[in-house]
Tab-separated table of C-alpha atoms in Angstrom:
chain	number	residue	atom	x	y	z
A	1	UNK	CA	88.009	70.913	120.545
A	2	UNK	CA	90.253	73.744	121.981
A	3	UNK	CA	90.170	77.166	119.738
A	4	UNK	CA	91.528	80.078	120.447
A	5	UNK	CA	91.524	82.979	117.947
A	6	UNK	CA	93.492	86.673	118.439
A	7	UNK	CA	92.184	89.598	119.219
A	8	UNK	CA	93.510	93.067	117.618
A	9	UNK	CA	96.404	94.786	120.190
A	10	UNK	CA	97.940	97.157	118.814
A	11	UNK	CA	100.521	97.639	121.529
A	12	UNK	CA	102.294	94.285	120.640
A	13	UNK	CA	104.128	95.538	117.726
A	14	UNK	CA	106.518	96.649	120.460
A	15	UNK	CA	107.388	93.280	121.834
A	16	UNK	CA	111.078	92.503	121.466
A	17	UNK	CA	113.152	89.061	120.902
A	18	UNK	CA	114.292	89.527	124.759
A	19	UNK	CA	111.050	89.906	125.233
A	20	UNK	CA	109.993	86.440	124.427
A	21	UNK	CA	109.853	83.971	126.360
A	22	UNK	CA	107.125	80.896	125.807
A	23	UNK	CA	106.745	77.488	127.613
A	24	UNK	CA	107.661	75.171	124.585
A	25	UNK	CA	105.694	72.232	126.565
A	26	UNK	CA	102.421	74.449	126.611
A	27	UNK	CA	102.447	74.981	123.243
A	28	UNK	CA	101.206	77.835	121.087
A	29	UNK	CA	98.929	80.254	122.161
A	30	UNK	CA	96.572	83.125	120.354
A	31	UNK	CA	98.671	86.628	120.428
A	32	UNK	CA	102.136	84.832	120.804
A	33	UNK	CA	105.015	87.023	119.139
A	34	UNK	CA	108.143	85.767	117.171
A	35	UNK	CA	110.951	88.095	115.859
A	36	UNK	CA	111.207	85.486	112.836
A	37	UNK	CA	109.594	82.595	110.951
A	38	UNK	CA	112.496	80.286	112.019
A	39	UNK	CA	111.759	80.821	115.613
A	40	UNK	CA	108.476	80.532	115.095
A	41	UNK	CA	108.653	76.702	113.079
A	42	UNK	CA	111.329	75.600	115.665
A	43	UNK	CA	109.090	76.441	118.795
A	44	UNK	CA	106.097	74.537	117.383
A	45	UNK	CA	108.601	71.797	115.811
A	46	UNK	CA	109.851	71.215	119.462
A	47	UNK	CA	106.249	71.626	120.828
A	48	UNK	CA	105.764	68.288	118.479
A	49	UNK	CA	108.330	66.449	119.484
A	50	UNK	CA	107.661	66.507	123.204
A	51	UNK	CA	103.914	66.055	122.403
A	52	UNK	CA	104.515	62.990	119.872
A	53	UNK	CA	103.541	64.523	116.780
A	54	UNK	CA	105.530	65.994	113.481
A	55	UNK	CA	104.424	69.029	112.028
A	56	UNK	CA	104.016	70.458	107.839
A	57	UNK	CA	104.405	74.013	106.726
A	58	UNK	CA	101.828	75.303	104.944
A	59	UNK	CA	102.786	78.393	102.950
A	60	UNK	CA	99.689	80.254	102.131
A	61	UNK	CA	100.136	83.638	100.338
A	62	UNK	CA	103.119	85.734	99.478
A	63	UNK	CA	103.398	89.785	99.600
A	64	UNK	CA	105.330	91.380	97.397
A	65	UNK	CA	108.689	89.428	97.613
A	66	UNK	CA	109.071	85.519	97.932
A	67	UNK	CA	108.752	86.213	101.576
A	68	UNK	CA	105.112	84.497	102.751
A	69	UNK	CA	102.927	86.766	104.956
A	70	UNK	CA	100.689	83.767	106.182
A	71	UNK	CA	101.286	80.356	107.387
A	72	UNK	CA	99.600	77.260	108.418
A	73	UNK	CA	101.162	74.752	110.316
A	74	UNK	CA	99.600	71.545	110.253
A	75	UNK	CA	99.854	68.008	112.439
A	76	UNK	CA	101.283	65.704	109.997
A	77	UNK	CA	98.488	63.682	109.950
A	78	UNK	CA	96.115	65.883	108.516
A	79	UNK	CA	94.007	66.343	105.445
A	80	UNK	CA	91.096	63.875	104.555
A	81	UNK	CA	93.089	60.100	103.524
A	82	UNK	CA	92.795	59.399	99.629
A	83	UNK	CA	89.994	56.981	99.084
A	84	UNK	CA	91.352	53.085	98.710
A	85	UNK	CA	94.690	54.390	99.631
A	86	UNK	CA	96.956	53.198	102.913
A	87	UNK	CA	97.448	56.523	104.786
A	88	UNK	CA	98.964	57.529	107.855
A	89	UNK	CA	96.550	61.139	107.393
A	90	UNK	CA	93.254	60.804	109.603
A	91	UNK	CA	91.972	64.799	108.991
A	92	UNK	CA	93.747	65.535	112.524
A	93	UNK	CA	92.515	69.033	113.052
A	94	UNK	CA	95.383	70.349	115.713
A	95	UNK	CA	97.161	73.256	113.710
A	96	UNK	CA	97.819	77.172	114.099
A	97	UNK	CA	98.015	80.193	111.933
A	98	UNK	CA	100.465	82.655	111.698
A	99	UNK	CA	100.868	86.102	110.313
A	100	UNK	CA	103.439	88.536	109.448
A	101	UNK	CA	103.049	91.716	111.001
A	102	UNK	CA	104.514	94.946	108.876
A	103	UNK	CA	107.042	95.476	112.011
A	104	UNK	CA	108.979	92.520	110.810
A	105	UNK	CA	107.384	89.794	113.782
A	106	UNK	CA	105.304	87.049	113.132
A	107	UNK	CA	102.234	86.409	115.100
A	108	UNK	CA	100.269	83.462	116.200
A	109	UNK	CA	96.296	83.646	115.359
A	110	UNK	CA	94.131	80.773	115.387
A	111	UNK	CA	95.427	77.724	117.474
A	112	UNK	CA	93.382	74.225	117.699
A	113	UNK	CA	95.297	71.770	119.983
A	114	UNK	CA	92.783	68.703	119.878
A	115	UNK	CA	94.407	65.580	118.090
A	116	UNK	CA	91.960	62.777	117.148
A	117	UNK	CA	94.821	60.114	116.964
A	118	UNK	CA	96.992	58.671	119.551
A	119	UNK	CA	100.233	60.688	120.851
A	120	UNK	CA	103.190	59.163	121.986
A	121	UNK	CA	106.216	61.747	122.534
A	122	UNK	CA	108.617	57.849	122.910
A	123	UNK	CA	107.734	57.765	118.512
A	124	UNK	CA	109.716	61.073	118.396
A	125	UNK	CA	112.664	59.952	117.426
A	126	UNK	CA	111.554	58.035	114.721
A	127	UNK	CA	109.499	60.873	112.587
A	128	UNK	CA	111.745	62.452	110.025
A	129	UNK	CA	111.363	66.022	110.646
A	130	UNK	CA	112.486	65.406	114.424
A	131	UNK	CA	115.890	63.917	112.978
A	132	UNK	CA	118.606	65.440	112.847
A	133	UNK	CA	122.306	64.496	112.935
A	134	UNK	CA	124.335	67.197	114.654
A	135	UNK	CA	127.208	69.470	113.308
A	136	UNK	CA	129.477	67.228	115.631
A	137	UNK	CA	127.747	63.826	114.636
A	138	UNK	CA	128.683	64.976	111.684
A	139	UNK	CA	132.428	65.580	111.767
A	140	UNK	CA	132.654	62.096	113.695
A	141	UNK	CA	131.286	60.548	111.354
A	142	UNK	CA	132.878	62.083	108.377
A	143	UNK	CA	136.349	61.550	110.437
A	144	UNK	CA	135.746	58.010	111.328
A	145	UNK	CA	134.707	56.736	107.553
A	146	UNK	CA	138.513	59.584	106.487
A	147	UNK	CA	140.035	56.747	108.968
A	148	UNK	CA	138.930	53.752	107.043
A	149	UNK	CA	136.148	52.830	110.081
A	150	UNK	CA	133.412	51.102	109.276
A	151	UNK	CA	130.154	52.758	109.213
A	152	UNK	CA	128.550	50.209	111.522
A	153	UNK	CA	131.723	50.590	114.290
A	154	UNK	CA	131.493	54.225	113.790
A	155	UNK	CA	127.480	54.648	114.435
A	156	UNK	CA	127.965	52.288	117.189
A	157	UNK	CA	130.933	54.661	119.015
A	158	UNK	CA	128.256	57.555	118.358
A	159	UNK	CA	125.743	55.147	120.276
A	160	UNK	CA	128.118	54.929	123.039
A	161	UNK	CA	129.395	58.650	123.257
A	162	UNK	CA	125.510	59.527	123.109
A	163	UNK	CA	124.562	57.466	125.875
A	164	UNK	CA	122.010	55.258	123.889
A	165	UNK	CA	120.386	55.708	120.442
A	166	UNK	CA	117.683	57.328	121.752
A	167	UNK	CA	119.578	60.266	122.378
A	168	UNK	CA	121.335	60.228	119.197
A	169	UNK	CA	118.864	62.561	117.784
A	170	UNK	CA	118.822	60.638	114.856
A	171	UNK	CA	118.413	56.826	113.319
A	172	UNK	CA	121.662	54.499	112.128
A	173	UNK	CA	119.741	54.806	108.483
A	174	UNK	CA	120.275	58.494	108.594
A	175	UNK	CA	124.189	57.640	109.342
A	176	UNK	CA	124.881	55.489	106.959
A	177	UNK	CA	122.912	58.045	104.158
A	178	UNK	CA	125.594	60.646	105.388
A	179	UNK	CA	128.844	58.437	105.107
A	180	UNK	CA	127.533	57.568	101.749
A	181	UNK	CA	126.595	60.889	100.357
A	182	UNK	CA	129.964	62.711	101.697
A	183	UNK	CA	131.859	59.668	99.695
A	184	UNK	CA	130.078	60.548	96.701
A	185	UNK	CA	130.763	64.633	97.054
A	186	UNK	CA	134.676	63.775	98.312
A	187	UNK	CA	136.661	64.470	95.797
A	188	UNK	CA	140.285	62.319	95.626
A	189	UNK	CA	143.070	64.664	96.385
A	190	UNK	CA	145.754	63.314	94.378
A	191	UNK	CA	149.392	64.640	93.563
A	192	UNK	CA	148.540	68.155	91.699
A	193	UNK	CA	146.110	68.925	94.254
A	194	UNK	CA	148.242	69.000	96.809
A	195	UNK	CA	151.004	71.059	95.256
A	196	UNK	CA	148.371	73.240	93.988
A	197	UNK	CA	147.154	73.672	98.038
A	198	UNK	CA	151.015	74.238	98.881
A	199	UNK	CA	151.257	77.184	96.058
A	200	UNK	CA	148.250	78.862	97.198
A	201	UNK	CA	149.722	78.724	100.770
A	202	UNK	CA	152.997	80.015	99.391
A	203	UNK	CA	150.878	83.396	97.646
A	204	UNK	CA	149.596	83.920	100.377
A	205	UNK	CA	152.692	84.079	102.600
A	206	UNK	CA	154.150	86.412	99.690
A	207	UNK	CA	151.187	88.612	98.916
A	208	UNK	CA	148.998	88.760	102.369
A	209	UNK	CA	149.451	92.711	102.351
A	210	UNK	CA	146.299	93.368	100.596
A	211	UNK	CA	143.206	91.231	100.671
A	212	UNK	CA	140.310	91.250	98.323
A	213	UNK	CA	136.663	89.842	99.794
A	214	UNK	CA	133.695	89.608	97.458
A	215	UNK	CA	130.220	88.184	98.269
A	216	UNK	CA	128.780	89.868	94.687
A	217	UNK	CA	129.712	86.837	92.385
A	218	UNK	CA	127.111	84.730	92.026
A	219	UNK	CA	124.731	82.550	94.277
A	220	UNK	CA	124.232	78.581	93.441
A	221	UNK	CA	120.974	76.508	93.084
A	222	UNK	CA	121.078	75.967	97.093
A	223	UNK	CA	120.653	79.629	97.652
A	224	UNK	CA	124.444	79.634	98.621
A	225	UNK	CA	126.718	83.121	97.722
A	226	UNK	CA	130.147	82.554	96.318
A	227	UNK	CA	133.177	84.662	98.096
A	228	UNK	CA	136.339	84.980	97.159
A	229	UNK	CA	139.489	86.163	98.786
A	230	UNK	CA	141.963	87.877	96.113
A	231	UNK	CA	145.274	89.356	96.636
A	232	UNK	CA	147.768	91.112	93.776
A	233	UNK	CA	150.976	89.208	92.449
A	234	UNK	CA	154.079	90.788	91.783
A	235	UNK	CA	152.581	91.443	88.099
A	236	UNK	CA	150.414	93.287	89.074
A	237	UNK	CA	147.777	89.879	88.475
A	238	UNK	CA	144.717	88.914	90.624
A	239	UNK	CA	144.989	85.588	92.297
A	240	UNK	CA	142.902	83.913	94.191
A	241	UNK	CA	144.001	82.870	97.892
A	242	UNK	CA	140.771	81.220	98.691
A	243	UNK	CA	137.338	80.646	98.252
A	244	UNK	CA	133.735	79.533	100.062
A	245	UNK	CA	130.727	78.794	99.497
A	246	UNK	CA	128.444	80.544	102.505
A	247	UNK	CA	125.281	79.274	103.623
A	248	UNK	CA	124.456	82.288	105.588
A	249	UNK	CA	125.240	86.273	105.534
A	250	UNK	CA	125.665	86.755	109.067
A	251	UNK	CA	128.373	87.719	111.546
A	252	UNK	CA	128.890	83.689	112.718
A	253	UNK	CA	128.887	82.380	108.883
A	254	UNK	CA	131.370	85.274	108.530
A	255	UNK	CA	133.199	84.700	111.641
A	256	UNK	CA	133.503	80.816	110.645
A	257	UNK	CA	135.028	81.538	107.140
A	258	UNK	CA	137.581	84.017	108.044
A	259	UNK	CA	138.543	81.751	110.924
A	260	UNK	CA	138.706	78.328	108.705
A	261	UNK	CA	140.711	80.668	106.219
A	262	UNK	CA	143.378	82.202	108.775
A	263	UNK	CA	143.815	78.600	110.072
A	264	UNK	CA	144.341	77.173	106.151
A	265	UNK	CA	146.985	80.043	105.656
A	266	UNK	CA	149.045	79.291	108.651
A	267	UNK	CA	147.039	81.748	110.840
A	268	UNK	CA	148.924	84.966	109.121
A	269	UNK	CA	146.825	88.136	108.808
A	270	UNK	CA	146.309	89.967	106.041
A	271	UNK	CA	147.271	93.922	107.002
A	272	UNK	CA	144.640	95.363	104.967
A	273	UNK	CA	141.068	94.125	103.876
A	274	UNK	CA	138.832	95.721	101.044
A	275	UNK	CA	135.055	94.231	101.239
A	276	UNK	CA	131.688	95.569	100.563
A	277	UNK	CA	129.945	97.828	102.905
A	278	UNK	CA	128.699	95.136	105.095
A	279	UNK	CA	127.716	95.402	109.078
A	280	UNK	CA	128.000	91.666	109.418
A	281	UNK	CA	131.468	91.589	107.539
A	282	UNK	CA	132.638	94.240	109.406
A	283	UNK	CA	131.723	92.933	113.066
A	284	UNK	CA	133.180	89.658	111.997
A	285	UNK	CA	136.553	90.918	110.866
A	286	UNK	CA	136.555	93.165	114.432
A	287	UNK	CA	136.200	90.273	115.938
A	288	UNK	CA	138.870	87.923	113.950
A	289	UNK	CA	141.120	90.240	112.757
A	290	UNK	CA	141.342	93.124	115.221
A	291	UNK	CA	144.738	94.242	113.675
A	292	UNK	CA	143.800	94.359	109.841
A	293	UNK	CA	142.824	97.700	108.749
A	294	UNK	CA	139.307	97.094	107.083
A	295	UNK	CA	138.079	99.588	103.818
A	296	UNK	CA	135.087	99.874	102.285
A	297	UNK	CA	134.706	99.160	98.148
A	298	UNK	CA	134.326	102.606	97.077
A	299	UNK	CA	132.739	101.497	94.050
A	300	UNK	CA	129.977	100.212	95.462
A	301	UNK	CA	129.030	103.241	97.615
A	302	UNK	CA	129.448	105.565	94.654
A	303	UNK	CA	126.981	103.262	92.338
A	304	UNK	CA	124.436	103.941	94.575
A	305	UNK	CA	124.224	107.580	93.878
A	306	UNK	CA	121.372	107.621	91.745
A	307	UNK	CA	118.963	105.862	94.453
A	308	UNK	CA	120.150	107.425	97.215
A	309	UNK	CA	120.152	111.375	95.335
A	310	UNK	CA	117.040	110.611	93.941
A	311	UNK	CA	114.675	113.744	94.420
A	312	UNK	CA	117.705	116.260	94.394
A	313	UNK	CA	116.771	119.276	92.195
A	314	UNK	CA	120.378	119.313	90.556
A	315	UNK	CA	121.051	115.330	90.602
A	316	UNK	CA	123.920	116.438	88.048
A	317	UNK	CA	126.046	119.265	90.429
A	318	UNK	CA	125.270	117.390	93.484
A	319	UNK	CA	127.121	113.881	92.384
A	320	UNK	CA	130.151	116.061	90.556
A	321	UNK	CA	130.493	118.228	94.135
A	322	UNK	CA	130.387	114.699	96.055
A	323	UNK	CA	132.874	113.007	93.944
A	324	UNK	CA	135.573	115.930	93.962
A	325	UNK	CA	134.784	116.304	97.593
A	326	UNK	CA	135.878	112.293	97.899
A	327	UNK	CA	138.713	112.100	95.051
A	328	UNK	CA	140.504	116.099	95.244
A	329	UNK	CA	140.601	116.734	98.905
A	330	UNK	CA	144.121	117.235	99.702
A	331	UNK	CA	143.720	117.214	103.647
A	332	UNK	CA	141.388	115.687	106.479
A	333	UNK	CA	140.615	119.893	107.161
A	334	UNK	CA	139.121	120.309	103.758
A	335	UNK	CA	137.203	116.807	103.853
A	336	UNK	CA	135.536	118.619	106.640
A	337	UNK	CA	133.414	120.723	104.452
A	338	UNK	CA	130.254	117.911	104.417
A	339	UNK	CA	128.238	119.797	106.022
A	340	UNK	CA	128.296	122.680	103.465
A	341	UNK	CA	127.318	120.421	100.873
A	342	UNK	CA	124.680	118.490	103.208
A	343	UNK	CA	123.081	121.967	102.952
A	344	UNK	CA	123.477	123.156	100.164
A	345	UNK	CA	121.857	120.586	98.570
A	346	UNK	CA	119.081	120.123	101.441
A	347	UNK	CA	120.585	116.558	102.619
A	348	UNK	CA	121.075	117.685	106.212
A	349	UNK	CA	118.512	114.708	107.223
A	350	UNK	CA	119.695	111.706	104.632
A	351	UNK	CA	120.578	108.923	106.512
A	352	UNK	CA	123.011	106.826	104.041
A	353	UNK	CA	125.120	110.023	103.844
A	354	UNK	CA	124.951	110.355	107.898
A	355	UNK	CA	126.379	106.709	107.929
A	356	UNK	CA	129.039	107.347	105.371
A	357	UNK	CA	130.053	110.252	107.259
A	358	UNK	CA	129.920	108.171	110.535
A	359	UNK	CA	132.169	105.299	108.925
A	360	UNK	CA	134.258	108.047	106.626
A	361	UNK	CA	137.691	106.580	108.248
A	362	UNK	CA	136.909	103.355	106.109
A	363	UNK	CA	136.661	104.754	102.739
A	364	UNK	CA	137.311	108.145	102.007
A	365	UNK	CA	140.954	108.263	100.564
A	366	UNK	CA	142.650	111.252	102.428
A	367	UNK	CA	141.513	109.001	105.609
A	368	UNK	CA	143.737	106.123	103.789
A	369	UNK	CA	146.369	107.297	101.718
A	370	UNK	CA	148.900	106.364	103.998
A	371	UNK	CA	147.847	102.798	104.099
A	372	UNK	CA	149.282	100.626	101.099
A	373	UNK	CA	146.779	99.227	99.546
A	374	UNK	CA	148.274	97.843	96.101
A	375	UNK	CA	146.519	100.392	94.138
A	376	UNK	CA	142.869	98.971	94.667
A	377	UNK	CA	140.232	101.170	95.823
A	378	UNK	CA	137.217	98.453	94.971
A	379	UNK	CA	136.080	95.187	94.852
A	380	UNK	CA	136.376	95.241	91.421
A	381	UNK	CA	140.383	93.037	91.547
A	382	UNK	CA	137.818	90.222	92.810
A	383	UNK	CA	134.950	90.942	89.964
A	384	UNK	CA	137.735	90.294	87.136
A	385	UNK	CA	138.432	87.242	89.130
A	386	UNK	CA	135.074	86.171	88.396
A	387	UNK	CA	135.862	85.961	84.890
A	388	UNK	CA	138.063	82.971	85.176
A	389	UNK	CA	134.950	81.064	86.493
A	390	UNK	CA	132.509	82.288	83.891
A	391	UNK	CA	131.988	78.995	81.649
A	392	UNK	CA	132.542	76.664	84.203
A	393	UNK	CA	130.307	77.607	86.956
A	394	UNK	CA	127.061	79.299	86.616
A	395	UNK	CA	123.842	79.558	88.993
A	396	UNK	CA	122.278	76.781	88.479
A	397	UNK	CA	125.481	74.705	88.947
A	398	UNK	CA	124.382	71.459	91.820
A	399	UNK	CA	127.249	71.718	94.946
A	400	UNK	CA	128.845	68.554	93.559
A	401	UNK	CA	129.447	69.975	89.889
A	402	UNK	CA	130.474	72.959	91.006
A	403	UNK	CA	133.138	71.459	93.095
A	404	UNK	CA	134.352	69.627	89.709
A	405	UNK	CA	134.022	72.714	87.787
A	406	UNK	CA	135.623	74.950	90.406
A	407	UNK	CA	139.211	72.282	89.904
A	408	UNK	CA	139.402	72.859	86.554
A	409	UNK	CA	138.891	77.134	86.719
A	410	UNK	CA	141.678	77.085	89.278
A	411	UNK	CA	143.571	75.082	87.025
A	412	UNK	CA	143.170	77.237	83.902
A	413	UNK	CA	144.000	80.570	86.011
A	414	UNK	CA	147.307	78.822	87.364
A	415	UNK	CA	147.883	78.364	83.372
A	416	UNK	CA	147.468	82.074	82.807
A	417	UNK	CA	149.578	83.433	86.393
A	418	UNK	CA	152.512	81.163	84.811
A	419	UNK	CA	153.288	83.535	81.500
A	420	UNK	CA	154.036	86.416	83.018
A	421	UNK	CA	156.213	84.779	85.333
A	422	UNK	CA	158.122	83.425	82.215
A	423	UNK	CA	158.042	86.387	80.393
A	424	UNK	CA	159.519	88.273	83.238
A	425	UNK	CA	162.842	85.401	83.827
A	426	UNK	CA	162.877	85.756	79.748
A	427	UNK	CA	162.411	89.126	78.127
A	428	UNK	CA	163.644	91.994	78.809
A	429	UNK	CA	160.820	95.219	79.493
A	430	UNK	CA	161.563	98.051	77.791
A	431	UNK	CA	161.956	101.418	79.986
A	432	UNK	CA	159.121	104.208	79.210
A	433	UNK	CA	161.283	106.879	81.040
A	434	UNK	CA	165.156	108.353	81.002
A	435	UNK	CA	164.834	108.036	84.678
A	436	UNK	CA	167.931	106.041	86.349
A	437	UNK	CA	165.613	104.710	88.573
A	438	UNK	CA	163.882	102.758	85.944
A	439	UNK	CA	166.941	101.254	84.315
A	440	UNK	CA	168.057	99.590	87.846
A	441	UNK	CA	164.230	98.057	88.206
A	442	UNK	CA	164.762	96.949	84.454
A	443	UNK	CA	167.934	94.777	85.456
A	444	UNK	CA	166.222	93.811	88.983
């Protein structure tokens, strides 16, 4: 039986992704590095799959958080077999240990690479974790069975594309569980669906000026944040010009979504964007929507005053001088006085408020006031969004209900955006002022 076990280094907390670069076919080795747990799973996943094994995840403890600080990974086909009991498991020893360092990498300890069962890398293809259908397996599929194809023609035009089912990646079973689950989540567009689509298009070619996007809502059983794009109406209403459900918080997943959305509103920017201080948001919206002037929710900075002034001797002084600093200065010149109050209150050296200053352009009003922004400073037009999906939608909602649910919030909140709109062709608003002005906008 090979063993290998790690010695202590303390120099390789300094190894870098770049850094990294292992011989999947070798295998795992005593000492190896991995910036995260996901790299770390897939390299010994892969390792499997050219060897002719599958592989288990062991979880063993957890620090502080949910996040776990050891792992075992496992051949599949280990553990002792249940007495009397038909079992693939034959106590195959072959597994490796892994630990997360307190630099953020994971680290490979003990290794055993012995099997005591036969290994052949051909019976790949067939073991479940090495199965996998493919984001573009997956739109052909999906497209084929939207076509009225049937499943068997469409696997078999996969087969063909692929070159043999071998190189599918995945079995005709796993097709056919795909078709049928994505008929089962597709929801029948019919009549009102459609006009509702064309209306929200419509908004959005009228009220694009000023977009609203909000991450904060809630998060689903799968783990999955809710975000909302929300513009304001000519009443002065929230509505919402589109929604999605994100799997991930990074710069792709944010890329994707503000792509999908531009290309579902006819590829028209919005001039303006008000989000959450976000680096991933804010890369991705570089990169989409180089012309849209991004801002920062200014709530959301100033609510995190009490963590990040924690310590200061006059907590009380220092938030009123930062807040009149933000809301009264009258010019750029007078903005300029930071670093007075960095030292007068000893916060020469506090990084969040060297970042704010750094990224001051994207939410300190007298660096926006000549931008229209349809009098929203915050994310908070979104958060009363939210309200029209409280009752239908909570966090334990399943994808599929929340889909259903989702229909009949929308069409509630169309219910509520059509009154005003009546009262407005109907009534008459009274004027508040014995300006001339106001008369003309009374008969507009």
């Amino acid at each position: 039986m090979q063993e290998s076990q790690l010695g202590s280094d303390g120099q390789r907390s300094n190894i870098h992704e770049d850094e990294i670069a292992y011989n999947v076919e070798e295998g795992p080795k005593s000492g190896m590095h991995f910036p995260t747990m996901d790299n770390l799973v897939n390299f010994y996943k892969e390792h499997g799959r050219l060897k002719g094994f599958s592989i288990v995840i062991r979880p063993s403890s957890k620090g502080n958080g949910s996040v776990p600080k050891y792992v075992l990974m496992t051949c599949d086909k280990g553990n002792k077999p249940h007495d009397g009991k038909y079992t693939k498991r034959v106590n195959c020893p072959a597994r490796i240990s892994d630990t997360l360092l307190d630099n953020g990498l994971w680290v490979v300890g003990r290794v055993i690479t012995n099997h005591v069962h036969q290994l052949d890398p051909s019976m790949s293809r067939f073991m479940a974790r090495h199965r996998c259908l493919s984001n573009d397996v997956k739109r052909s599929l999906e497209a084929n069975d939207i076509a009225r194809i049937r499943p068997s023609k469409g696997i078999r035009l996969l087969e063909v594309q692929s070159d043999g089912l071998e190189k599918m990646g995945c079995l005709p079973k796993d097709c056919r569980n795909f078709i049928y689950n994505r008929r089962r989540l597709r929801l029948d567009e019919g009549d009102a669906e459609s006009i509702r689509k064309l209306f929200s298009k419509v908004a959005y070619e009228e009220f694009h000026d000023v977009i609203c996007f909000d991450t904060t809502y809630l998060v689903i059983r799968y783990l999955m944040p809710f975000a909302t794009f929300v513009g304001v109406n000519h009443h002065g209403q929230s509505i919402l010009l589109g929604c999605a459900l994100l799997s991930h918080e990074d710069v792709e997943t944010f890329k994707w979504v503000f792509s999908t959305w531009l290309s579902a509103m006819g590829n028209t920017h919005p001039h303006v964007m008000l989000t959450d201080q976000c680096k991933s948001i804010s890369a991705a919206i570089w990169e989409v929507m180089p012309e849209t002037r991004h801002r920062f929710c200014l709530w959301h900075i100033l609510s995190k005053f009490s963590e990040k002034f924690k310590g200061i001797e006059d907590f009380t002084k220092a938030t009123n001088k930062f807040k009149a600093l933000i809301f009264d200065t009258l010019t750029i010149e007078m903005f300029e006085n930071w670093n007075e109050f960095l030292i007068k209150y000893g916060l020469k050296n506090n990084e969040w408020l060297m970042k704010l200053y750094f990224e001051r352009e994207s939410w300190v009003p007298i660096y926006l006031n000549h931008v229209f922004w349809a009098g929203m400073m915050s994310t908070q037009r979104s958060e009363g969004m939210h309200a029209y999906f409280d009752g239908y939608v909570n966090s334990r909602s399943t994808l599929k209900q929340f889909i259903e649910k989702y229909e009949m919030a929308i069409c509630g909140k169309t219910e509520k955006e059509l009154l005003p709109e009546f009262i407005s062709k109907n009534k008459v608003v009274n004027c508040i002022s014995q300006f001339k002005w106001e008369k003309q906008f009374q008969h507009a």
